[in-house]
Short mmCIF file of C-alpha atoms in Angstrom, two decimals:
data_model
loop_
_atom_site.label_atom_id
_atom_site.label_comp_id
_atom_site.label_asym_id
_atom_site.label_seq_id
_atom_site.Cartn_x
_atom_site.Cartn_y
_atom_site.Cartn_z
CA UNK A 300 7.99 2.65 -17.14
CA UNK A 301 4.53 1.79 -15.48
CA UNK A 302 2.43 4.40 -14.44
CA UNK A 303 -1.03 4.57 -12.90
CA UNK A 304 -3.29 7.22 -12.93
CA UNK A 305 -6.65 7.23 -10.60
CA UNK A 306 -9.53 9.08 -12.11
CA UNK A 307 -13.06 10.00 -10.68
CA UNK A 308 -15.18 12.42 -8.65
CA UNK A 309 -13.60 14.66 -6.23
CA UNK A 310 -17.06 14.73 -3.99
CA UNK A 311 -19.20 11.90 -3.15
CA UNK A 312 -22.82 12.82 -1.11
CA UNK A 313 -23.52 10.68 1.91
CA UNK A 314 -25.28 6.87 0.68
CA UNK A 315 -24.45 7.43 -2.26
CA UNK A 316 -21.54 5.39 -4.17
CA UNK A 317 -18.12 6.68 -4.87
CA UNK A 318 -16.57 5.12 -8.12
CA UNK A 319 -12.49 5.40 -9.43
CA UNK A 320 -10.91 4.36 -12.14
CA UNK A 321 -7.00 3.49 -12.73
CA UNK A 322 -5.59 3.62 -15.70
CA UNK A 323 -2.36 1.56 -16.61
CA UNK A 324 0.30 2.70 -18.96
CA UNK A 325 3.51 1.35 -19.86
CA UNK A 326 2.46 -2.64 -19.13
CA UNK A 327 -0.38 -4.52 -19.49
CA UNK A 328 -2.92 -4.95 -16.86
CA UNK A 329 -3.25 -8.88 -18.04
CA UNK A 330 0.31 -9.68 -17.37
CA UNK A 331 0.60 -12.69 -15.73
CA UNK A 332 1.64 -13.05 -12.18
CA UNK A 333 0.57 -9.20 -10.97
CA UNK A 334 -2.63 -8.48 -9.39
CA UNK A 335 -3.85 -4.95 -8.91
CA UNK A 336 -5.06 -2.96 -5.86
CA UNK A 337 -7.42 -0.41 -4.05
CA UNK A 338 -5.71 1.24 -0.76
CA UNK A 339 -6.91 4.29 1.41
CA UNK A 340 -5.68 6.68 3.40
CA UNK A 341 -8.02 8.90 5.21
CA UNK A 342 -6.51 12.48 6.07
CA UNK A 343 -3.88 12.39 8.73
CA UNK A 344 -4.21 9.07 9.09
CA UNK A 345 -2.81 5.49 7.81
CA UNK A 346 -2.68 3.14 4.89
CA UNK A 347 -5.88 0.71 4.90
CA UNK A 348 -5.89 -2.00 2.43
CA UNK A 349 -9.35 -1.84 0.42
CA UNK A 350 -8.53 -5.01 -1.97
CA UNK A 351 -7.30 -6.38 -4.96
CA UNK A 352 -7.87 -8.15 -8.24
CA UNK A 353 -6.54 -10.89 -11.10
CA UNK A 354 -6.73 -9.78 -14.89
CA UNK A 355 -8.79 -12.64 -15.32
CA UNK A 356 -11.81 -11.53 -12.70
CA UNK A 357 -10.92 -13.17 -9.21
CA UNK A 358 -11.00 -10.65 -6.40
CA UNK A 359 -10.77 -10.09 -2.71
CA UNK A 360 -11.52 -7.69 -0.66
CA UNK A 361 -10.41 -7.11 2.95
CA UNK A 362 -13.78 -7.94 5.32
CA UNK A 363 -14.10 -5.16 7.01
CA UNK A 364 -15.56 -3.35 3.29
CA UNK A 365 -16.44 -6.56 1.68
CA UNK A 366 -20.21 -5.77 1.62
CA UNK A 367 -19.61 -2.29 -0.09
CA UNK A 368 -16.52 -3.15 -2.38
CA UNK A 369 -16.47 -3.95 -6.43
CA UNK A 370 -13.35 -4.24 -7.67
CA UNK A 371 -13.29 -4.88 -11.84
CA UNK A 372 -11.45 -4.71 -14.78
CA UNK A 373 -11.36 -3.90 -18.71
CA UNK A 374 -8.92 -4.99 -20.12
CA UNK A 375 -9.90 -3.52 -23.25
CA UNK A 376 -8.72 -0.56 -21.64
CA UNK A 377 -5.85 -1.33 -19.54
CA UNK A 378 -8.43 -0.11 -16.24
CA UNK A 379 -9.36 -1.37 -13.32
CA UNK A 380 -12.09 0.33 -11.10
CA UNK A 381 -12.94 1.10 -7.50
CA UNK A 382 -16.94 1.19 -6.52
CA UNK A 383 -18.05 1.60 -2.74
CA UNK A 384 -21.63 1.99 -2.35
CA UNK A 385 -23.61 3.51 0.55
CA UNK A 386 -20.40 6.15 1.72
CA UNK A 387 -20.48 8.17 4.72
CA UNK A 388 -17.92 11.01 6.13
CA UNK A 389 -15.60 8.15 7.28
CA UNK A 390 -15.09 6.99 3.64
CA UNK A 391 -13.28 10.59 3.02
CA UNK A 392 -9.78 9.88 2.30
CA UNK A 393 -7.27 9.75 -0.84
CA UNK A 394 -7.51 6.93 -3.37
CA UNK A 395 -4.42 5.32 -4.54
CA UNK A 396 -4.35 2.25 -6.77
CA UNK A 397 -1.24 0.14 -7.24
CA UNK A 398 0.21 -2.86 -8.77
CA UNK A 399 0.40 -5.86 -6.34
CA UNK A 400 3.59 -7.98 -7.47
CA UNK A 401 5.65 -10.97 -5.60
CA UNK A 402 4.28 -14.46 -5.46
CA UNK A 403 1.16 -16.59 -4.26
CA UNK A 404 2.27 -16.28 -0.73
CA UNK A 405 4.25 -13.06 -0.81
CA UNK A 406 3.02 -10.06 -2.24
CA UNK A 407 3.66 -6.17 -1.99
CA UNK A 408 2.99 -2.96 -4.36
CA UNK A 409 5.77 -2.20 -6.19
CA UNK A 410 4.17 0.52 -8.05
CA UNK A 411 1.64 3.14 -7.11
CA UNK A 412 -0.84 5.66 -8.37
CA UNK A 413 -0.32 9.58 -7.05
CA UNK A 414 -3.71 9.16 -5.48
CA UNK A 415 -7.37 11.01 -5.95
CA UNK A 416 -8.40 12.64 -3.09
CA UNK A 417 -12.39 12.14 -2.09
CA UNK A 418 -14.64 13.53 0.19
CA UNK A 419 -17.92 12.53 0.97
CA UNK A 420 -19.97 15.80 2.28
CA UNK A 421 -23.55 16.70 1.42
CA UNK B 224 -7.20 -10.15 11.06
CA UNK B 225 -3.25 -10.23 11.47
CA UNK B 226 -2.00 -6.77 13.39
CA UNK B 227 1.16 -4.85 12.98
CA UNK B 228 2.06 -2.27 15.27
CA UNK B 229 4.87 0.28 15.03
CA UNK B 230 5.76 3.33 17.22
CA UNK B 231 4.04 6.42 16.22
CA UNK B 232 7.11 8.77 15.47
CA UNK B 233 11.40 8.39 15.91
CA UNK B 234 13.81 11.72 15.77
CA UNK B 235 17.27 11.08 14.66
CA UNK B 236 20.13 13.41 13.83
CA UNK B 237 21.90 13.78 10.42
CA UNK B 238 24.70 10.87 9.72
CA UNK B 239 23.35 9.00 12.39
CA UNK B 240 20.88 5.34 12.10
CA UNK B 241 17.22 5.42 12.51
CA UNK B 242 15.93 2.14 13.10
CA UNK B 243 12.05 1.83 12.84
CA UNK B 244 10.30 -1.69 14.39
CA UNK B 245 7.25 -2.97 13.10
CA UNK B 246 5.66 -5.78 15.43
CA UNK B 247 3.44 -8.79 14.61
CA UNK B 248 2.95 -12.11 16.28
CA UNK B 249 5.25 -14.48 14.60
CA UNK B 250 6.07 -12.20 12.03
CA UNK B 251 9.79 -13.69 11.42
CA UNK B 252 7.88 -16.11 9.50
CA UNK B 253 6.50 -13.65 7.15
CA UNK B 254 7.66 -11.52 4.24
CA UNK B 255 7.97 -7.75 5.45
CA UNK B 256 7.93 -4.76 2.74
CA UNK B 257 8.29 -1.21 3.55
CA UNK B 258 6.97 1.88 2.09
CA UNK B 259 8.75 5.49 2.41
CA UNK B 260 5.54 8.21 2.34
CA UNK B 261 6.59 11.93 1.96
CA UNK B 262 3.81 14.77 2.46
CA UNK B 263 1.68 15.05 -0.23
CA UNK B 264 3.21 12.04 -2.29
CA UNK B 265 2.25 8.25 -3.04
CA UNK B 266 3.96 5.85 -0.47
CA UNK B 267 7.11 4.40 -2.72
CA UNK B 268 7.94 0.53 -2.12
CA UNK B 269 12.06 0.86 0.07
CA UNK B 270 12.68 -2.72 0.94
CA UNK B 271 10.73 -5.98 -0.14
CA UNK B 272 10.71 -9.63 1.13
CA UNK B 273 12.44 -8.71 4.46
CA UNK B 274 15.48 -7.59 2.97
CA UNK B 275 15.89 -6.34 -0.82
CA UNK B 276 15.88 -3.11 -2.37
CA UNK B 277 13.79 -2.32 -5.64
CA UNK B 278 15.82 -0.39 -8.09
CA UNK B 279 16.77 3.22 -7.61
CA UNK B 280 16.74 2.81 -3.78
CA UNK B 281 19.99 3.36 -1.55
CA UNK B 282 22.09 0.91 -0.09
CA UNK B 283 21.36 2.96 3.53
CA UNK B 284 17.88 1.09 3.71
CA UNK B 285 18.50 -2.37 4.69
CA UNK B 286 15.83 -4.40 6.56
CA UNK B 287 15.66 -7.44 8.79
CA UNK B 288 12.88 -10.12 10.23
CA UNK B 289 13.04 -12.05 13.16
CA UNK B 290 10.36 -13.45 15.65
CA UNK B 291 7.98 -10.90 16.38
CA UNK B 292 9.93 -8.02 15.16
CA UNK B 293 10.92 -6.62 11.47
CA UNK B 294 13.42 -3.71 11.32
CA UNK B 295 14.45 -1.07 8.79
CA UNK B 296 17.28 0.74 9.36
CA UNK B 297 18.24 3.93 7.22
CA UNK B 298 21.91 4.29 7.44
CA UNK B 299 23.48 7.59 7.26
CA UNK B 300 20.17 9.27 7.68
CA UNK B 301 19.85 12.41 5.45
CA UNK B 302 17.24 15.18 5.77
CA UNK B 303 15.43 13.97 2.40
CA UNK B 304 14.73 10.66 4.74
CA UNK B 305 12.18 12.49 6.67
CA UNK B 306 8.60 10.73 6.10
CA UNK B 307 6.45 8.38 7.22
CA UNK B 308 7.51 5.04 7.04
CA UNK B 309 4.75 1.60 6.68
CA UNK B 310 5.44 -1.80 7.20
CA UNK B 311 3.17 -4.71 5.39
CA UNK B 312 2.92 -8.16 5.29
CA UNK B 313 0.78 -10.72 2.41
CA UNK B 314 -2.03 -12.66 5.03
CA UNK B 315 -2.71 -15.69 2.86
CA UNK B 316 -4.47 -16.79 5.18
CA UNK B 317 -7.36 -14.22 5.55
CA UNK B 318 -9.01 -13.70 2.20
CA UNK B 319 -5.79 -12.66 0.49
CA UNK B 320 -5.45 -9.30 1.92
CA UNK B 321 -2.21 -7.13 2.69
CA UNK B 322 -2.07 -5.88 6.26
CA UNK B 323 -0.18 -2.44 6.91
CA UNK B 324 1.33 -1.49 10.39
CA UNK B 325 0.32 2.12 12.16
CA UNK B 326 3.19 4.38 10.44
CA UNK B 327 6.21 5.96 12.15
CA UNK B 328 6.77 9.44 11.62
CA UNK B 329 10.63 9.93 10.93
CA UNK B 330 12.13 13.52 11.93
CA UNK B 331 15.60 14.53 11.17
CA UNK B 332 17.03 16.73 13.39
#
């Protein structure tokens, strides 16, 4: 059974950049056809897509982060990591990763970290 | 960017149906997937591609898609139901990103 597991600092200061890891057990991260995602939730609040990733490098990242956002892989590892430089208080929420499955045109997460909560505060 | 817009919260009594909307422009000509998030807990994946249930999920969570509206509808409702309930949709078209709707807040009575 796949599982994913997020990893990383807890606290984050202001400017300074926040960095996750997700490890994947029980499948490969290089099996074709899945890509693998980033998603947010700040407290009390709702799901915000961060962005996603191919095994083989290609990523995207929704715009609104795109200047801040590095999404990459080992696959030497079975990892994929999260880094989003120059954080403030609004980039406090918990961390999931997930696997992004269905087809070129059709995709949802069909499998899902438990989540690492992260708060940026000086 | 594509919008999806769903009404904050829905109360609905034991046995009865709880049908949760999730609006988009055009959006009966996307693929709608819905996640089930309990407090404290990853969001788990209910229905996919409109209509289809992963593995392990009930046969009371059924979905549908039509012009600007997508459905789910949890049959039977039971009180382990209650949770927050997303909507997304795939937007090829904008940098390959998946769009989530606001959340409804489901409350068995």
């Amino acid at each position: 059974q796949l599982q994913l597991q997020e990893s990383g600092p807890g606290l984050v200061k202001p400017s300074e950049t926040l960095s996750l890891t997700c490890t994947v057990s029980g499948g490969s991260i290089s099996s074709s056809g899945y890509y693998w995602g980033w998603i947010r939730q700040p407290p009390g609040k709702g799901l915000e897509w961060i962005g996603s990733m191919y095994y083989n490098g290609n990523t995207y990242y929704t715009p609104s982060l795109k200047s801040r956002v590095t999404i990459s892989v080992d696959t030497s590892k079975n990892q994929f990591s999260l880094s989003l430089r120059s954080v403030t208080a609004a980039d406090t929420a918990v961390y999931y990763c997930a696997r992004v499955g269905g087809t070129a045109t059709i995709r949802w997460l069909d499998s899902w970290g438990q989540g690492s909560l992260v708060t940026v505060a000086s | 960017s594509y919008v999806l817009t769903q009404p904050p919260s829905l109360s609905v009594a034991p046995g009865q149906t709880a049908t949760i909307i999730c609006g988009g422009t055009n959006i009966g000509s996307k693929s709608v997937h819905w996640y089930q998030q309990k407090p404290g807990q990853a969001p788990v994946l209910v229905v996919f591609d409109d209509n289809d249930r992963p593995s392990g999920i009930p046969e009371r969570f059924s979905g549908s898609n039509s012009a600007n509206t997508a459905t789910l509808t949890i049959s039977r409702v039971e009180a382990g139901d209650e949770a927050d309930y997303y909507c997304q949709v795939w937007d090829s078209n904008s940098d390959h990103q998946g769009v989530f709707g606001t959340g409804t807040t489901v409350t068995v009575l």
